[in-house]
PDB file of C-alpha atoms in Angstrom:
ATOM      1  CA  UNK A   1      -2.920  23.583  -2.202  1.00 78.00           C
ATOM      2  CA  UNK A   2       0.851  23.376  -1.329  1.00 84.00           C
ATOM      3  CA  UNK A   3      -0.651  21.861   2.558  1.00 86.00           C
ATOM      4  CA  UNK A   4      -2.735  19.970   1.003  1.00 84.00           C
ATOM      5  CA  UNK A   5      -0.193  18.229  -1.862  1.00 86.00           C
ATOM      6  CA  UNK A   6       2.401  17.910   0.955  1.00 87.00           C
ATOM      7  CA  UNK A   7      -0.055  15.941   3.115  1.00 86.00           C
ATOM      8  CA  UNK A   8      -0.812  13.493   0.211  1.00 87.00           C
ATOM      9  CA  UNK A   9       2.855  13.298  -0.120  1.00 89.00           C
ATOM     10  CA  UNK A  10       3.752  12.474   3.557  1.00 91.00           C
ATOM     11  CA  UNK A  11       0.711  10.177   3.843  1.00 89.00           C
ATOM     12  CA  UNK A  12       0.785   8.332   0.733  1.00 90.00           C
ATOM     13  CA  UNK A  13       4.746   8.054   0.829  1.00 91.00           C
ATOM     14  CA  UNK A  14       4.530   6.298   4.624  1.00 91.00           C
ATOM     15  CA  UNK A  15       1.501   3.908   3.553  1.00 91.00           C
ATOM     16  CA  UNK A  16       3.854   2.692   0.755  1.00 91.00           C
ATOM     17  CA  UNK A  17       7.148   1.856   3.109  1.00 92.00           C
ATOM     18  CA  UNK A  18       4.951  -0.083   6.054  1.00 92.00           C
ATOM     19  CA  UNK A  19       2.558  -1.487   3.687  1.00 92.00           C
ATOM     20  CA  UNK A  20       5.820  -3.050   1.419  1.00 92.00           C
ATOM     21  CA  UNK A  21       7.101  -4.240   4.836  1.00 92.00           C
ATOM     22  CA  UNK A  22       4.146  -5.596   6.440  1.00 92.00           C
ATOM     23  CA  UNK A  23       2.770  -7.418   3.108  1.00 91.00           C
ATOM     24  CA  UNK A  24       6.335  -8.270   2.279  1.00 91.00           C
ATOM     25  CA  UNK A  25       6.804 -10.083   5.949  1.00 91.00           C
ATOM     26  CA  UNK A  26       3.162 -11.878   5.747  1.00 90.00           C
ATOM     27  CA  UNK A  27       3.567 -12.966   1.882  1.00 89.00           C
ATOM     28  CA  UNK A  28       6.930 -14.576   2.346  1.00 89.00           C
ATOM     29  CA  UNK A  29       6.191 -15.909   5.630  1.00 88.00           C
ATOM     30  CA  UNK A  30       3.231 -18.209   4.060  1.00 88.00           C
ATOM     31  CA  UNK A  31       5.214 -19.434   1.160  1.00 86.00           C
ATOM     32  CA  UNK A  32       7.807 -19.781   3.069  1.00 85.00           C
ATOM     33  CA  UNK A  33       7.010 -21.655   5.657  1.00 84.00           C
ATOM     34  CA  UNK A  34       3.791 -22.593   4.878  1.00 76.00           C
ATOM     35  CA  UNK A  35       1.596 -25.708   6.084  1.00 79.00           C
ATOM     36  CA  UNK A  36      -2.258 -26.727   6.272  1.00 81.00           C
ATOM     37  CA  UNK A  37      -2.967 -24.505   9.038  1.00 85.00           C
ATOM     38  CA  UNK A  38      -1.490 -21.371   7.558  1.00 82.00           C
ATOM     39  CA  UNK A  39      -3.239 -21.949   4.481  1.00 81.00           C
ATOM     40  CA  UNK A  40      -5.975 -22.325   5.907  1.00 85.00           C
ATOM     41  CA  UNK A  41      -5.386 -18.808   7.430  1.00 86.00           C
ATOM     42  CA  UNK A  42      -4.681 -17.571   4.222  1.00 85.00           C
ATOM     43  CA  UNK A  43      -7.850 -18.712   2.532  1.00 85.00           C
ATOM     44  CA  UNK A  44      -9.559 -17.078   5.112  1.00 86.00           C
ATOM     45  CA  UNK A  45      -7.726 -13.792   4.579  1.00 84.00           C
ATOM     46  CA  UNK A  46      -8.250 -13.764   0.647  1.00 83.00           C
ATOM     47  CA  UNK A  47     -12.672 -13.527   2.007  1.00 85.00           C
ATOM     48  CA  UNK A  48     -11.449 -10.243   2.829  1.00 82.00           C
ATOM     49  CA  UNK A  49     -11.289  -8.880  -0.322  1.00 82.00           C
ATOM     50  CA  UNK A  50     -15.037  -9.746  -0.365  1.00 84.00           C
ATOM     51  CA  UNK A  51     -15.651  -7.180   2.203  1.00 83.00           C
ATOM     52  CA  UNK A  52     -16.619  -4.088   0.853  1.00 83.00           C
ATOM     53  CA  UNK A  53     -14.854  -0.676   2.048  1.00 81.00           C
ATOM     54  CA  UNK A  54     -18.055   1.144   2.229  1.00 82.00           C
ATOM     55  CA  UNK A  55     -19.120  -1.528   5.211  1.00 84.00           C
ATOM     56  CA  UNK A  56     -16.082  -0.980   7.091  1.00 85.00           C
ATOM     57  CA  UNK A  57     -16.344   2.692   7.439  1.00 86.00           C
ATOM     58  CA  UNK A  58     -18.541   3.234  10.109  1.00 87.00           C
ATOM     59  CA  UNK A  59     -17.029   0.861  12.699  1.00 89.00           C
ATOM     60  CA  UNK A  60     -13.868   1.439  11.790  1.00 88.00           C
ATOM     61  CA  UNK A  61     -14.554   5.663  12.360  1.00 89.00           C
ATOM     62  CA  UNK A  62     -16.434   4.688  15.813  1.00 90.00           C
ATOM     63  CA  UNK A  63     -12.990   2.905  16.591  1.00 90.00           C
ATOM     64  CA  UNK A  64     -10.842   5.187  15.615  1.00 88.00           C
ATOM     65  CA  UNK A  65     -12.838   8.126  17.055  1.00 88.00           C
ATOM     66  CA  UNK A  66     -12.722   6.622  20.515  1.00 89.00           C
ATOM     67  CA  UNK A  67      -9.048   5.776  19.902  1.00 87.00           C
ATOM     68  CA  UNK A  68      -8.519   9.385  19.703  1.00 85.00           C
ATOM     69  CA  UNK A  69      -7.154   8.862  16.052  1.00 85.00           C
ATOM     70  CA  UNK A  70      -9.126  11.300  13.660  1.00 85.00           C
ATOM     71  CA  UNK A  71      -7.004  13.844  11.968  1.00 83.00           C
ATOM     72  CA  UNK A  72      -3.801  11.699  12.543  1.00 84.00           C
ATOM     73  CA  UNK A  73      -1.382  10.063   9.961  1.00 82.00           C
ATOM     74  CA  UNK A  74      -2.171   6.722  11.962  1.00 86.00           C
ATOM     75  CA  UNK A  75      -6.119   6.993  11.064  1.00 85.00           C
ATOM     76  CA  UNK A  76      -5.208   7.871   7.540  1.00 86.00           C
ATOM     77  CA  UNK A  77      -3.065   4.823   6.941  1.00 87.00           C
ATOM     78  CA  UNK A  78      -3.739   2.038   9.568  1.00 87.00           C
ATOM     79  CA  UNK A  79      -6.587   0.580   7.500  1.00 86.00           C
ATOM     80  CA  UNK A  80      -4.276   0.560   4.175  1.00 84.00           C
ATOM     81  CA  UNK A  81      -0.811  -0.345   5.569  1.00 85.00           C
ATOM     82  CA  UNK A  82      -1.996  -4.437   5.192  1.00 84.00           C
ATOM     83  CA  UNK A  83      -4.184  -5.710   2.632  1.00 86.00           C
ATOM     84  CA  UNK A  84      -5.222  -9.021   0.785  1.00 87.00           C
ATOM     85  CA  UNK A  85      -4.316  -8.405  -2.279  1.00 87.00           C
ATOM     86  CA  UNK A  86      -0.607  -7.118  -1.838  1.00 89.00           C
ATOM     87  CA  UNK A  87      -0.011 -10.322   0.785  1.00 89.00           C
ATOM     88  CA  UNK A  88      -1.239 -12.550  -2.071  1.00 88.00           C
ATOM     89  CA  UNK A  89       1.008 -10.597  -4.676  1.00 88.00           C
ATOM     90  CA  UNK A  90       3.841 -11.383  -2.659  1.00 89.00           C
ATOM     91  CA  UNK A  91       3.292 -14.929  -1.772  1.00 88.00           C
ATOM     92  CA  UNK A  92       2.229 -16.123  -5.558  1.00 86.00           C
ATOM     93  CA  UNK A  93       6.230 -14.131  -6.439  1.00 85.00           C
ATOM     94  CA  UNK A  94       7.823 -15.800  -3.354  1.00 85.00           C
ATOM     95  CA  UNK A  95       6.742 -18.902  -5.179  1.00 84.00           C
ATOM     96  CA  UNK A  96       9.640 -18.302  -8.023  1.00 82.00           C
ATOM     97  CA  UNK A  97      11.938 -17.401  -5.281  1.00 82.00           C
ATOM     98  CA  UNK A  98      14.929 -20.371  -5.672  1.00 81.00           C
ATOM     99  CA  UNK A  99      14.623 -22.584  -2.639  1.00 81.00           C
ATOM    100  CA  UNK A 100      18.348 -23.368  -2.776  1.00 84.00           C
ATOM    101  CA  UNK A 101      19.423 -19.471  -1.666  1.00 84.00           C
ATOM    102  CA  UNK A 102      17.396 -19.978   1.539  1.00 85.00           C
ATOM    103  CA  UNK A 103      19.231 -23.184   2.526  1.00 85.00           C
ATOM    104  CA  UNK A 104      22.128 -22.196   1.519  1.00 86.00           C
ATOM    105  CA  UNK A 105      21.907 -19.292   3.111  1.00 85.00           C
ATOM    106  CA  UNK A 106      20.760 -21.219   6.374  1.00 86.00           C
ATOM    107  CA  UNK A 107      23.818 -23.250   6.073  1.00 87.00           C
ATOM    108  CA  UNK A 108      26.348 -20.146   6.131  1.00 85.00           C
ATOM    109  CA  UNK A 109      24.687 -19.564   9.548  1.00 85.00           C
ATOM    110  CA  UNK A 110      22.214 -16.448   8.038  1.00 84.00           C
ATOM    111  CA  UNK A 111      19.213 -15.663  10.712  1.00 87.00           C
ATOM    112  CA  UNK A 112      15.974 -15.926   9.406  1.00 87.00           C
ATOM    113  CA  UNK A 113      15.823 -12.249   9.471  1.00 88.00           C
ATOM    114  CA  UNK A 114      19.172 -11.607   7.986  1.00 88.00           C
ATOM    115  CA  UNK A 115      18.015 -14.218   4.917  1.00 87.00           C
ATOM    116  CA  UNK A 116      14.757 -11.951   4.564  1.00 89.00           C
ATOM    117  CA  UNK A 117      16.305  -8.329   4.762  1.00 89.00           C
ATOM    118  CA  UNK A 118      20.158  -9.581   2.839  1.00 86.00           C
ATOM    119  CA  UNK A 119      18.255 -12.549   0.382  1.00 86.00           C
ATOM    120  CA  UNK A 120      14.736 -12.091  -0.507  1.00 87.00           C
ATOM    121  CA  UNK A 121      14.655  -7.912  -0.908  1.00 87.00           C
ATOM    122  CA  UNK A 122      17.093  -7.484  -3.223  1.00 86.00           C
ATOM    123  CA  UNK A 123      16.000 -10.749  -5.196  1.00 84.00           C
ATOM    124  CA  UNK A 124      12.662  -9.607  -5.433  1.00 85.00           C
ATOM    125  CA  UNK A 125      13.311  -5.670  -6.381  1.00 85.00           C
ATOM    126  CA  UNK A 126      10.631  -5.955  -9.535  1.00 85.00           C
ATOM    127  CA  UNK A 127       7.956  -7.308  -7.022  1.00 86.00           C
ATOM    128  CA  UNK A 128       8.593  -4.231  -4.624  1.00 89.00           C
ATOM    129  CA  UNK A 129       8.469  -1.994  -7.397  1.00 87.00           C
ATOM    130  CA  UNK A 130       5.073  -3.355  -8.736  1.00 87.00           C
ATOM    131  CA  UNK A 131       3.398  -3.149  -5.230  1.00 88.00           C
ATOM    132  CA  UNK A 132       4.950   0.229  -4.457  1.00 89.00           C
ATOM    133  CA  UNK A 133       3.473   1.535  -7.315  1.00 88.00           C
ATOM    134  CA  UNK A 134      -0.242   0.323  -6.870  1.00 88.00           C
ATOM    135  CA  UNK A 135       0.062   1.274  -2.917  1.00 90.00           C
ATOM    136  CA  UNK A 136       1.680   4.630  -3.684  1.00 90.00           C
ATOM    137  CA  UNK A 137      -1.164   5.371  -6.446  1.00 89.00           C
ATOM    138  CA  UNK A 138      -4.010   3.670  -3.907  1.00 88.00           C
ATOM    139  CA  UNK A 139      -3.073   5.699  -1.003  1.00 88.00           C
ATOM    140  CA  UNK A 140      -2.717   9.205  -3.351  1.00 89.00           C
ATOM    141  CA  UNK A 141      -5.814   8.656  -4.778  1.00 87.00           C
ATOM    142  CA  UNK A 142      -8.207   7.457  -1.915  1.00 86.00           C
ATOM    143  CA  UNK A 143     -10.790  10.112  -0.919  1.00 84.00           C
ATOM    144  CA  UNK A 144     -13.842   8.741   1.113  1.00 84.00           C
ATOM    145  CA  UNK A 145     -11.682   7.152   3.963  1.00 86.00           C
ATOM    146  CA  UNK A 146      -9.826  10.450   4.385  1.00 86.00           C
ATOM    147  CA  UNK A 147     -12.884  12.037   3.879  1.00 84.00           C
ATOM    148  CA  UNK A 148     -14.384  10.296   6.754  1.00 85.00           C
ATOM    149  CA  UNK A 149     -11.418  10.512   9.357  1.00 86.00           C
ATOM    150  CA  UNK A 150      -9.617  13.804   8.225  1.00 83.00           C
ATOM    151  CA  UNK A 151     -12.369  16.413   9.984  1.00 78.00           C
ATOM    152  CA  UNK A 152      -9.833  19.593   9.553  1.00 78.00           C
ATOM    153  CA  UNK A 153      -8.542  21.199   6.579  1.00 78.00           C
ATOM    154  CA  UNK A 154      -5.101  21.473   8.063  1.00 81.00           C
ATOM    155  CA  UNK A 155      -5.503  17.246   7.553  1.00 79.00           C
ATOM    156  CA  UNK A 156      -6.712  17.848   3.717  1.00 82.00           C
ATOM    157  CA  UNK A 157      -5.174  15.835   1.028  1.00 85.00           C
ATOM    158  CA  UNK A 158      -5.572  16.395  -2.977  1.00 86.00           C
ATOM    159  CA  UNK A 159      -8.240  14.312  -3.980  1.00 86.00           C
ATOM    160  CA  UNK A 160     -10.352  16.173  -0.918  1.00 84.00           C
ATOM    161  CA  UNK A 161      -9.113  19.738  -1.935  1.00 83.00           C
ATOM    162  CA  UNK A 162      -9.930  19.208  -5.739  1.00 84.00           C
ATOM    163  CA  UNK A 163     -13.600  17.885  -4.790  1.00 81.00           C
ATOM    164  CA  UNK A 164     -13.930  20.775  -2.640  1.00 80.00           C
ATOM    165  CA  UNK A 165     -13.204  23.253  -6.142  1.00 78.00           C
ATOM    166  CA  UNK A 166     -16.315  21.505  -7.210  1.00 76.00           C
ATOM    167  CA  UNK A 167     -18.405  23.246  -4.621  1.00 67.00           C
ATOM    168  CA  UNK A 168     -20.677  26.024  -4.484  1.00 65.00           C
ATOM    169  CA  UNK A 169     -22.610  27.775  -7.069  1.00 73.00           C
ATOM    170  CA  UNK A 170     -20.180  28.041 -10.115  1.00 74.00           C
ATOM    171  CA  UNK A 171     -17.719  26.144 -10.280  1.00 73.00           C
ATOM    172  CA  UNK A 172     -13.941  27.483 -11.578  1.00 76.00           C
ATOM    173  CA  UNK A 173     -12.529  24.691 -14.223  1.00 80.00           C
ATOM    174  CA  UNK A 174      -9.614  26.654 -14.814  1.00 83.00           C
ATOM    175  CA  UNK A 175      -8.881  26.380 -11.439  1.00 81.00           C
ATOM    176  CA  UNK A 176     -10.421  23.153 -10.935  1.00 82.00           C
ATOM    177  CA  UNK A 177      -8.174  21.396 -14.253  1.00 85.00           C
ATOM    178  CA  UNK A 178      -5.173  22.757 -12.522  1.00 84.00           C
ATOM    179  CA  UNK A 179      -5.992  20.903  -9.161  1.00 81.00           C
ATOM    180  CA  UNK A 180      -6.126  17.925 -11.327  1.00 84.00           C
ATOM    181  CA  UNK A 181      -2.776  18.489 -12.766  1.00 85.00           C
ATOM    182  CA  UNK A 182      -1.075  18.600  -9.963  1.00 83.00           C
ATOM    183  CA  UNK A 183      -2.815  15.683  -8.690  1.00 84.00           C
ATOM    184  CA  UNK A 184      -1.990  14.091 -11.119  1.00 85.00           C
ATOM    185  CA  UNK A 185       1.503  14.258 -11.894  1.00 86.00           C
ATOM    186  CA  UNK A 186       3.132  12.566  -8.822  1.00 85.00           C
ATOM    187  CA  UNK A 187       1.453   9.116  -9.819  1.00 84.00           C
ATOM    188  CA  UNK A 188       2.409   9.849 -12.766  1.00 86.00           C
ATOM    189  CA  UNK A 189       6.058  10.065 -12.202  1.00 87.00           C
ATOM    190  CA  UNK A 190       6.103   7.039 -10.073  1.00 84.00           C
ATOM    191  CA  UNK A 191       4.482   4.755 -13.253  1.00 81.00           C
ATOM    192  CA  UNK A 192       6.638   5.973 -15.797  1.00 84.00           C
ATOM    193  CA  UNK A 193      10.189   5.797 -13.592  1.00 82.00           C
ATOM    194  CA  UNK A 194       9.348   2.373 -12.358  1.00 80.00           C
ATOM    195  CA  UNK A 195       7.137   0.757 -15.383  1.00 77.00           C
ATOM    196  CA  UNK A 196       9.976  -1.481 -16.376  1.00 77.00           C
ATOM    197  CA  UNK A 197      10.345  -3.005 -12.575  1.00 73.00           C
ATOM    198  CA  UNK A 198       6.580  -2.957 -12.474  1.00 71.00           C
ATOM    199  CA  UNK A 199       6.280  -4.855 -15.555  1.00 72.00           C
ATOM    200  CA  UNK A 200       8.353  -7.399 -14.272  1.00 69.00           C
ATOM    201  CA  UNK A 201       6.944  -7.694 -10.903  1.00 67.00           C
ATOM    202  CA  UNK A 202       3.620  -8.380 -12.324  1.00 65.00           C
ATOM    203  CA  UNK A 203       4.923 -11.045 -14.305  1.00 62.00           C
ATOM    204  CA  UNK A 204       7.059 -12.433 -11.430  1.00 56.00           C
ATOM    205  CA  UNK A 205      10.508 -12.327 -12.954  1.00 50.00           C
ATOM    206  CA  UNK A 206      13.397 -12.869 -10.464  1.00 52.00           C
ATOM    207  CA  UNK A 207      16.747 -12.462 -11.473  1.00 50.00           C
TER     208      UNK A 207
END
């Protein structure tokens, strides 16, 4: 259990900092300095979250298989670190972010970089809290992607090990409720320390 809750740690802890990044970069880049093109680009990304996750698994396990990439922290969170939904979060939020910072900021003689990392992170701390919540909780919770690319049990996470106390002829729900404690307690934590900036970051708020 203690292998298994500190691999749902490490894994779920990493696919929240490079997924907050990543989505971070891509949602302020199209508000930012959107045009036609790039909206065009980012109609065509929202489609994705058409796509259902079931239909990518068997490609993406072929790929990853030949890539040498099962049982690695890499399998477990390169399909996760980027998706639709958390670009569009930030993009619709970057929309309430004040115009007048940027140029000003441009006219102090602020990189575009240094305006991103010094302006627009610690502006937008409720948005960062919201998405770090729902990727933290996504990425502790998912079982059938793990389940498809973690093949040892030294690579098991909690959601695999508690469906694995359902096994077998009788099933122990002493045991098995106590899995589900511990499971369940981490996301638990994380809601109820950042509700407040979640709150707000669903909203939009900027202050």
């Amino acid at each position: 259990m203690w292998r298994a809750l500190g691999n749902s740690f490490f894994y779920a802890i990493l696919t929240t900092v490079i997924c907050l990044l990543i989505c971070s970069i891509a949602g302020y880049g199209f508000e930012v300095y959107h045009d036609k093109w790039k909206d065009r680009v980012f109609s065509i990304l929202l489609l994705a979250m058409m796509v259902p996750q079931v239909a990518t698994m068997v490609p993406l396990f072929k790929m990853f298989s030949k890539a040498g990439l099962l049982n690695t922290a890499v399998g477990f969170i390169l399909p996760i670190i980027s998706t639709p939904f958390m670009i569009m979060m930030f993009r619709q939020n970057a929309r309430s972010f004040p115009v007048d910072i940027i140029e000003a900021a441009r006219i102090d003689g602020l990189s575009e970089v240094r305006i991103f990392f010094q302006m627009f992170i610690p502006t937008m701390k409720s948005t960062y809290a919201a998405a770090a919540v729902i990727t933290f909780m996504n990425a502790w919770n998912s079982y059938l992607w793990p389940k498809v690319i973690m093949t040892d049990n030294k690579a098991m996470t909690m959601p695999m090990l508690i469906a694995n106390l359902i096994t077998g002829y009788v099933t122990d729900y002493g045991m098995l409720m106590c899995g589900v404690l511990f499971c369940s307690i981490p996301t638990m934590i994380v809601f109820f320390v950042l509700q407040k900036q979640f709150a707000e970051g669903i909203t939009g708020a900027v202050k």
